[in-house]
Amino acid sequence: MLEKYDIELSRIAEEAKKIDAKTIVLQLPDGIKPEAVKLSKQIEELTGCSVTVWAGSNFGACDVPTNLPKEYDLMVAVGHAFAYNKKD
């Protein structure tokens, strides 16, 4: 399922390395949350960081949780995208 989305793993790794991050909080739209374990493992392998998935609901791509733990170095918020194919 993740293949349908352009989750910029290399950009996440680049940003994590840029700030020497050790911990990442990952926010996902509800539709991608079933893939959270797979995605967090991919990010951990690329960055060497510990990844925590924020499991609360969000109400759109720009809804950033305000009640996150303070002990993280980078928050990755995966936004929403829609692709329309006229052939569908």
Short mmCIF file of N, CA, C and O in Angstrom, two decimals:
data_model
loop_
_atom_site.label_atom_id
_atom_site.label_comp_id
_atom_site.label_asym_id
_atom_site.label_seq_id
_atom_site.Cartn_x
_atom_site.Cartn_y
_atom_site.Cartn_z
N MET A 1 0.82 -1.20 0.00
CA MET A 1 0.00 0.00 0.00
C MET A 1 0.86 1.26 0.00
O MET A 1 0.51 2.25 -0.63
N LEU A 2 1.97 1.25 0.70
CA LEU A 2 2.82 2.44 0.77
C LEU A 2 3.36 2.86 -0.59
O LEU A 2 3.71 4.02 -0.79
N GLU A 3 3.40 1.92 -1.53
CA GLU A 3 3.91 2.23 -2.86
C GLU A 3 3.05 3.27 -3.58
O GLU A 3 3.51 3.93 -4.51
N LYS A 4 1.80 3.42 -3.15
CA LYS A 4 0.89 4.38 -3.77
C LYS A 4 1.20 5.82 -3.37
O LYS A 4 0.71 6.75 -3.99
N TYR A 5 2.01 5.98 -2.34
CA TYR A 5 2.26 7.31 -1.78
C TYR A 5 3.72 7.70 -1.98
O TYR A 5 4.61 6.86 -1.99
N ASP A 6 3.95 8.98 -2.10
CA ASP A 6 5.30 9.51 -2.23
C ASP A 6 5.76 9.99 -0.86
O ASP A 6 5.74 11.18 -0.57
N ILE A 7 6.14 9.04 -0.02
CA ILE A 7 6.67 9.39 1.30
C ILE A 7 8.17 9.51 1.13
O ILE A 7 8.86 8.54 0.84
N GLU A 8 8.67 10.70 1.27
CA GLU A 8 10.05 11.01 0.94
C GLU A 8 11.01 10.50 2.02
O GLU A 8 11.52 11.27 2.83
N LEU A 9 11.26 9.20 1.99
CA LEU A 9 12.12 8.59 3.00
C LEU A 9 13.52 9.17 2.99
O LEU A 9 14.12 9.41 4.04
N SER A 10 14.06 9.43 1.81
CA SER A 10 15.41 9.99 1.74
C SER A 10 15.45 11.40 2.32
O SER A 10 16.43 11.79 2.96
N ARG A 11 14.38 12.14 2.16
CA ARG A 11 14.32 13.50 2.73
C ARG A 11 14.22 13.43 4.25
O ARG A 11 14.84 14.23 4.96
N ILE A 12 13.46 12.46 4.76
CA ILE A 12 13.37 12.27 6.21
C ILE A 12 14.75 11.95 6.76
O ILE A 12 15.19 12.54 7.76
N ALA A 13 15.46 11.04 6.10
CA ALA A 13 16.80 10.66 6.54
C ALA A 13 17.75 11.85 6.48
O ALA A 13 18.54 12.07 7.41
N GLU A 14 17.65 12.63 5.43
CA GLU A 14 18.50 13.81 5.27
C GLU A 14 18.27 14.82 6.40
O GLU A 14 19.22 15.34 6.99
N GLU A 15 17.00 15.09 6.70
CA GLU A 15 16.68 16.04 7.77
C GLU A 15 17.13 15.52 9.13
O GLU A 15 17.64 16.28 9.96
N ALA A 16 16.95 14.22 9.37
CA ALA A 16 17.37 13.64 10.64
C ALA A 16 18.88 13.74 10.82
O ALA A 16 19.37 14.09 11.90
N LYS A 17 19.62 13.46 9.75
CA LYS A 17 21.08 13.54 9.82
C LYS A 17 21.55 14.97 9.98
O LYS A 17 22.52 15.25 10.68
N LYS A 18 20.83 15.89 9.34
CA LYS A 18 21.20 17.31 9.40
C LYS A 18 21.19 17.82 10.84
O LYS A 18 22.03 18.64 11.21
N ILE A 19 20.25 17.36 11.64
CA ILE A 19 20.15 17.84 13.02
C ILE A 19 20.65 16.80 14.03
O ILE A 19 20.47 16.98 15.23
N ASP A 20 21.26 15.73 13.52
CA ASP A 20 21.77 14.66 14.38
C ASP A 20 20.68 14.13 15.30
O ASP A 20 20.87 13.96 16.50
N ALA A 21 19.52 13.87 14.72
CA ALA A 21 18.36 13.40 15.48
C ALA A 21 18.59 11.98 16.00
O ALA A 21 19.24 11.16 15.36
N LYS A 22 18.05 11.73 17.17
CA LYS A 22 18.07 10.40 17.78
C LYS A 22 16.67 9.82 17.88
O LYS A 22 16.49 8.61 17.89
N THR A 23 15.67 10.72 17.97
CA THR A 23 14.28 10.29 18.12
C THR A 23 13.39 11.04 17.14
O THR A 23 13.56 12.24 16.93
N ILE A 24 12.45 10.31 16.56
CA ILE A 24 11.51 10.88 15.59
C ILE A 24 10.10 10.50 16.00
O ILE A 24 9.84 9.36 16.37
N VAL A 25 9.19 11.47 15.93
CA VAL A 25 7.76 11.20 16.09
C VAL A 25 7.16 11.24 14.70
O VAL A 25 7.39 12.18 13.93
N LEU A 26 6.40 10.21 14.36
CA LEU A 26 5.81 10.07 13.04
C LEU A 26 4.30 10.22 13.15
O LEU A 26 3.64 9.47 13.85
N GLN A 27 3.75 11.22 12.45
CA GLN A 27 2.31 11.44 12.41
C GLN A 27 1.81 11.01 11.04
O GLN A 27 2.35 11.43 10.01
N LEU A 28 0.79 10.15 11.03
CA LEU A 28 0.26 9.62 9.78
C LEU A 28 -1.24 9.87 9.68
O LEU A 28 -1.94 9.81 10.69
N PRO A 29 -1.75 10.06 8.47
CA PRO A 29 -3.19 10.10 8.29
C PRO A 29 -3.77 8.72 8.63
O PRO A 29 -3.08 7.70 8.50
N ASP A 30 -5.01 8.69 9.05
CA ASP A 30 -5.63 7.44 9.49
C ASP A 30 -5.54 6.34 8.43
O ASP A 30 -5.36 5.18 8.76
N GLY A 31 -5.63 6.68 7.17
CA GLY A 31 -5.60 5.69 6.11
C GLY A 31 -4.27 4.98 5.95
O GLY A 31 -4.19 3.89 5.39
N ILE A 32 -3.20 5.60 6.42
CA ILE A 32 -1.86 5.01 6.30
C ILE A 32 -1.42 4.35 7.61
O ILE A 32 -0.47 3.58 7.64
N LYS A 33 -2.13 4.59 8.69
CA LYS A 33 -1.74 4.02 9.98
C LYS A 33 -1.58 2.51 10.00
O LYS A 33 -0.73 2.00 10.71
N PRO A 34 -2.35 1.74 9.19
CA PRO A 34 -2.10 0.30 9.17
C PRO A 34 -0.68 -0.07 8.72
O PRO A 34 -0.20 -1.15 9.00
N GLU A 35 0.00 0.84 8.04
CA GLU A 35 1.36 0.62 7.57
C GLU A 35 2.40 1.26 8.48
O GLU A 35 3.58 1.31 8.13
N ALA A 36 1.98 1.71 9.64
CA ALA A 36 2.87 2.46 10.53
C ALA A 36 4.10 1.67 10.96
O ALA A 36 5.21 2.21 11.00
N VAL A 37 3.93 0.40 11.27
CA VAL A 37 5.07 -0.40 11.73
C VAL A 37 6.09 -0.55 10.60
O VAL A 37 7.29 -0.34 10.81
N LYS A 38 5.60 -0.87 9.42
CA LYS A 38 6.49 -1.02 8.26
C LYS A 38 7.23 0.28 7.97
O LYS A 38 8.45 0.28 7.77
N LEU A 39 6.51 1.38 7.96
CA LEU A 39 7.11 2.67 7.67
C LEU A 39 8.10 3.09 8.75
O LEU A 39 9.20 3.56 8.43
N SER A 40 7.75 2.90 10.00
CA SER A 40 8.67 3.29 11.07
C SER A 40 9.95 2.46 11.03
O SER A 40 11.04 2.98 11.27
N LYS A 41 9.86 1.18 10.68
CA LYS A 41 11.05 0.33 10.55
C LYS A 41 11.94 0.82 9.41
O LYS A 41 13.17 0.84 9.53
N GLN A 42 11.33 1.22 8.31
CA GLN A 42 12.10 1.76 7.18
C GLN A 42 12.85 3.02 7.60
O GLN A 42 14.03 3.19 7.27
N ILE A 43 12.17 3.89 8.33
CA ILE A 43 12.80 5.13 8.78
C ILE A 43 13.92 4.83 9.78
O ILE A 43 15.00 5.43 9.72
N GLU A 44 13.68 3.90 10.69
CA GLU A 44 14.72 3.52 11.66
C GLU A 44 15.96 2.98 10.95
O GLU A 44 17.08 3.32 11.32
N GLU A 45 15.76 2.15 9.93
CA GLU A 45 16.89 1.59 9.19
C GLU A 45 17.68 2.68 8.45
O GLU A 45 18.90 2.63 8.40
N LEU A 46 16.98 3.65 7.89
CA LEU A 46 17.65 4.72 7.15
C LEU A 46 18.36 5.73 8.05
O LEU A 46 19.38 6.29 7.66
N THR A 47 17.80 5.96 9.24
CA THR A 47 18.31 7.05 10.08
C THR A 47 19.08 6.59 11.31
O THR A 47 19.85 7.37 11.85
N GLY A 48 18.81 5.39 11.77
CA GLY A 48 19.39 4.95 13.04
C GLY A 48 18.65 5.55 14.24
O GLY A 48 19.07 5.37 15.38
N CYS A 49 17.56 6.24 13.98
CA CYS A 49 16.77 6.89 15.04
C CYS A 49 15.73 5.92 15.60
O CYS A 49 15.32 4.98 14.94
N SER A 50 15.29 6.22 16.79
CA SER A 50 14.14 5.55 17.37
C SER A 50 12.89 6.30 16.90
O SER A 50 12.81 7.52 17.04
N VAL A 51 11.93 5.56 16.34
CA VAL A 51 10.72 6.19 15.79
C VAL A 51 9.52 5.83 16.64
O VAL A 51 9.28 4.65 16.93
N THR A 52 8.78 6.85 17.05
CA THR A 52 7.52 6.67 17.77
C THR A 52 6.39 7.13 16.86
O THR A 52 6.46 8.22 16.28
N VAL A 53 5.38 6.29 16.72
CA VAL A 53 4.22 6.65 15.90
C VAL A 53 3.18 7.31 16.79
O VAL A 53 2.76 6.73 17.80
N TRP A 54 2.79 8.53 16.44
CA TRP A 54 1.73 9.22 17.16
C TRP A 54 0.41 8.63 16.69
O TRP A 54 0.09 8.66 15.49
N ALA A 55 -0.34 8.03 17.59
CA ALA A 55 -1.53 7.26 17.21
C ALA A 55 -2.83 8.05 17.30
O ALA A 55 -3.88 7.52 16.98
N GLY A 56 -2.78 9.28 17.72
CA GLY A 56 -4.00 10.08 17.82
C GLY A 56 -4.54 10.43 16.44
O GLY A 56 -3.86 10.31 15.43
N SER A 57 -5.78 10.85 16.40
CA SER A 57 -6.40 11.27 15.14
C SER A 57 -5.91 12.65 14.75
O SER A 57 -5.52 13.45 15.59
N ASN A 58 -5.93 12.89 13.45
CA ASN A 58 -5.68 14.24 12.98
C ASN A 58 -6.78 14.59 11.99
O ASN A 58 -7.41 13.72 11.41
N PHE A 59 -7.02 15.87 11.84
CA PHE A 59 -8.18 16.33 11.08
C PHE A 59 -7.77 17.06 9.80
O PHE A 59 -8.40 17.99 9.40
N GLY A 60 -6.71 16.59 9.19
CA GLY A 60 -6.25 17.19 7.95
C GLY A 60 -4.74 17.27 7.93
O GLY A 60 -4.06 17.06 8.93
N ALA A 61 -4.21 17.57 6.76
CA ALA A 61 -2.77 17.56 6.57
C ALA A 61 -2.05 18.58 7.43
O ALA A 61 -0.89 18.40 7.80
N CYS A 62 -2.71 19.65 7.79
CA CYS A 62 -2.03 20.69 8.56
C CYS A 62 -2.34 20.61 10.06
O CYS A 62 -2.01 21.51 10.80
N ASP A 63 -2.98 19.54 10.49
CA ASP A 63 -3.30 19.37 11.90
C ASP A 63 -2.09 18.75 12.61
O ASP A 63 -1.82 17.57 12.48
N VAL A 64 -1.36 19.58 13.32
CA VAL A 64 -0.17 19.12 14.05
C VAL A 64 -0.55 18.94 15.51
O VAL A 64 -1.09 19.85 16.13
N PRO A 65 -0.26 17.77 16.08
CA PRO A 65 -0.61 17.55 17.48
C PRO A 65 0.19 18.46 18.39
O PRO A 65 1.37 18.70 18.17
N THR A 66 -0.48 18.97 19.40
CA THR A 66 0.19 19.87 20.34
C THR A 66 0.55 19.17 21.65
O THR A 66 1.26 19.73 22.45
N ASN A 67 0.06 17.96 21.85
CA ASN A 67 0.31 17.27 23.11
C ASN A 67 1.34 16.16 22.97
O ASN A 67 1.26 15.14 23.62
N LEU A 68 2.34 16.38 22.13
CA LEU A 68 3.40 15.40 21.93
C LEU A 68 4.38 15.44 23.10
O LEU A 68 4.54 16.47 23.75
N PRO A 69 5.06 14.32 23.34
CA PRO A 69 6.10 14.36 24.37
C PRO A 69 7.20 15.32 23.95
O PRO A 69 7.46 15.51 22.76
N LYS A 70 7.85 15.92 24.89
CA LYS A 70 8.91 16.89 24.60
C LYS A 70 10.22 16.22 24.22
O LYS A 70 11.13 16.85 23.74
N GLU A 71 10.33 14.93 24.42
CA GLU A 71 11.58 14.22 24.22
C GLU A 71 11.73 13.65 22.81
O GLU A 71 11.91 12.47 22.63
N TYR A 72 11.63 14.46 21.81
CA TYR A 72 11.88 14.01 20.45
C TYR A 72 12.66 15.10 19.72
O TYR A 72 12.61 16.27 20.07
N ASP A 73 13.41 14.67 18.71
CA ASP A 73 14.24 15.61 17.97
C ASP A 73 13.59 16.10 16.68
O ASP A 73 13.85 17.20 16.23
N LEU A 74 12.76 15.25 16.08
CA LEU A 74 12.17 15.58 14.79
C LEU A 74 10.77 15.01 14.71
O LEU A 74 10.54 13.88 15.12
N MET A 75 9.84 15.81 14.22
CA MET A 75 8.50 15.31 13.97
C MET A 75 8.28 15.26 12.46
O MET A 75 8.52 16.25 11.76
N VAL A 76 7.85 14.11 11.97
CA VAL A 76 7.54 13.94 10.55
C VAL A 76 6.04 13.80 10.44
O VAL A 76 5.45 12.86 10.98
N ALA A 77 5.41 14.75 9.78
CA ALA A 77 3.96 14.72 9.58
C ALA A 77 3.71 14.41 8.12
O ALA A 77 3.99 15.20 7.23
N VAL A 78 3.19 13.21 7.86
CA VAL A 78 2.90 12.81 6.50
C VAL A 78 1.55 13.40 6.13
O VAL A 78 0.54 13.15 6.79
N GLY A 79 1.55 14.22 5.09
CA GLY A 79 0.33 14.93 4.69
C GLY A 79 -0.56 14.10 3.80
O GLY A 79 -0.33 12.93 3.53
N HIS A 80 -1.57 14.74 3.31
CA HIS A 80 -2.55 14.10 2.46
C HIS A 80 -2.30 14.52 1.01
O HIS A 80 -1.98 15.65 0.74
N ALA A 81 -2.44 13.58 0.12
CA ALA A 81 -2.32 13.89 -1.30
C ALA A 81 -3.42 13.14 -2.04
O ALA A 81 -3.86 12.08 -1.63
N PHE A 82 -3.85 13.71 -3.12
CA PHE A 82 -4.87 13.06 -3.92
C PHE A 82 -4.41 13.07 -5.37
O PHE A 82 -4.01 14.10 -5.89
N ALA A 83 -4.44 11.92 -5.98
CA ALA A 83 -4.09 11.83 -7.40
C ALA A 83 -5.33 11.36 -8.15
O ALA A 83 -5.98 10.40 -7.76
N TYR A 84 -5.66 12.05 -9.20
CA TYR A 84 -6.82 11.69 -9.99
C TYR A 84 -6.34 11.21 -11.35
O TYR A 84 -5.59 11.87 -12.03
N ASN A 85 -6.78 10.03 -11.70
CA ASN A 85 -6.43 9.46 -13.00
C ASN A 85 -7.71 9.36 -13.81
O ASN A 85 -8.63 8.65 -13.43
N LYS A 86 -7.78 10.04 -14.91
CA LYS A 86 -8.99 10.05 -15.73
C LYS A 86 -9.35 8.67 -16.25
O LYS A 86 -10.48 8.42 -16.63
N LYS A 87 -8.40 7.77 -16.31
CA LYS A 87 -8.65 6.43 -16.83
C LYS A 87 -9.37 5.56 -15.81
O LYS A 87 -9.89 4.51 -16.15
N ASP A 88 -9.39 5.95 -14.55
CA ASP A 88 -10.06 5.15 -13.51
C ASP A 88 -11.56 5.22 -13.61
O ASP A 88 -12.17 6.14 -13.98
#
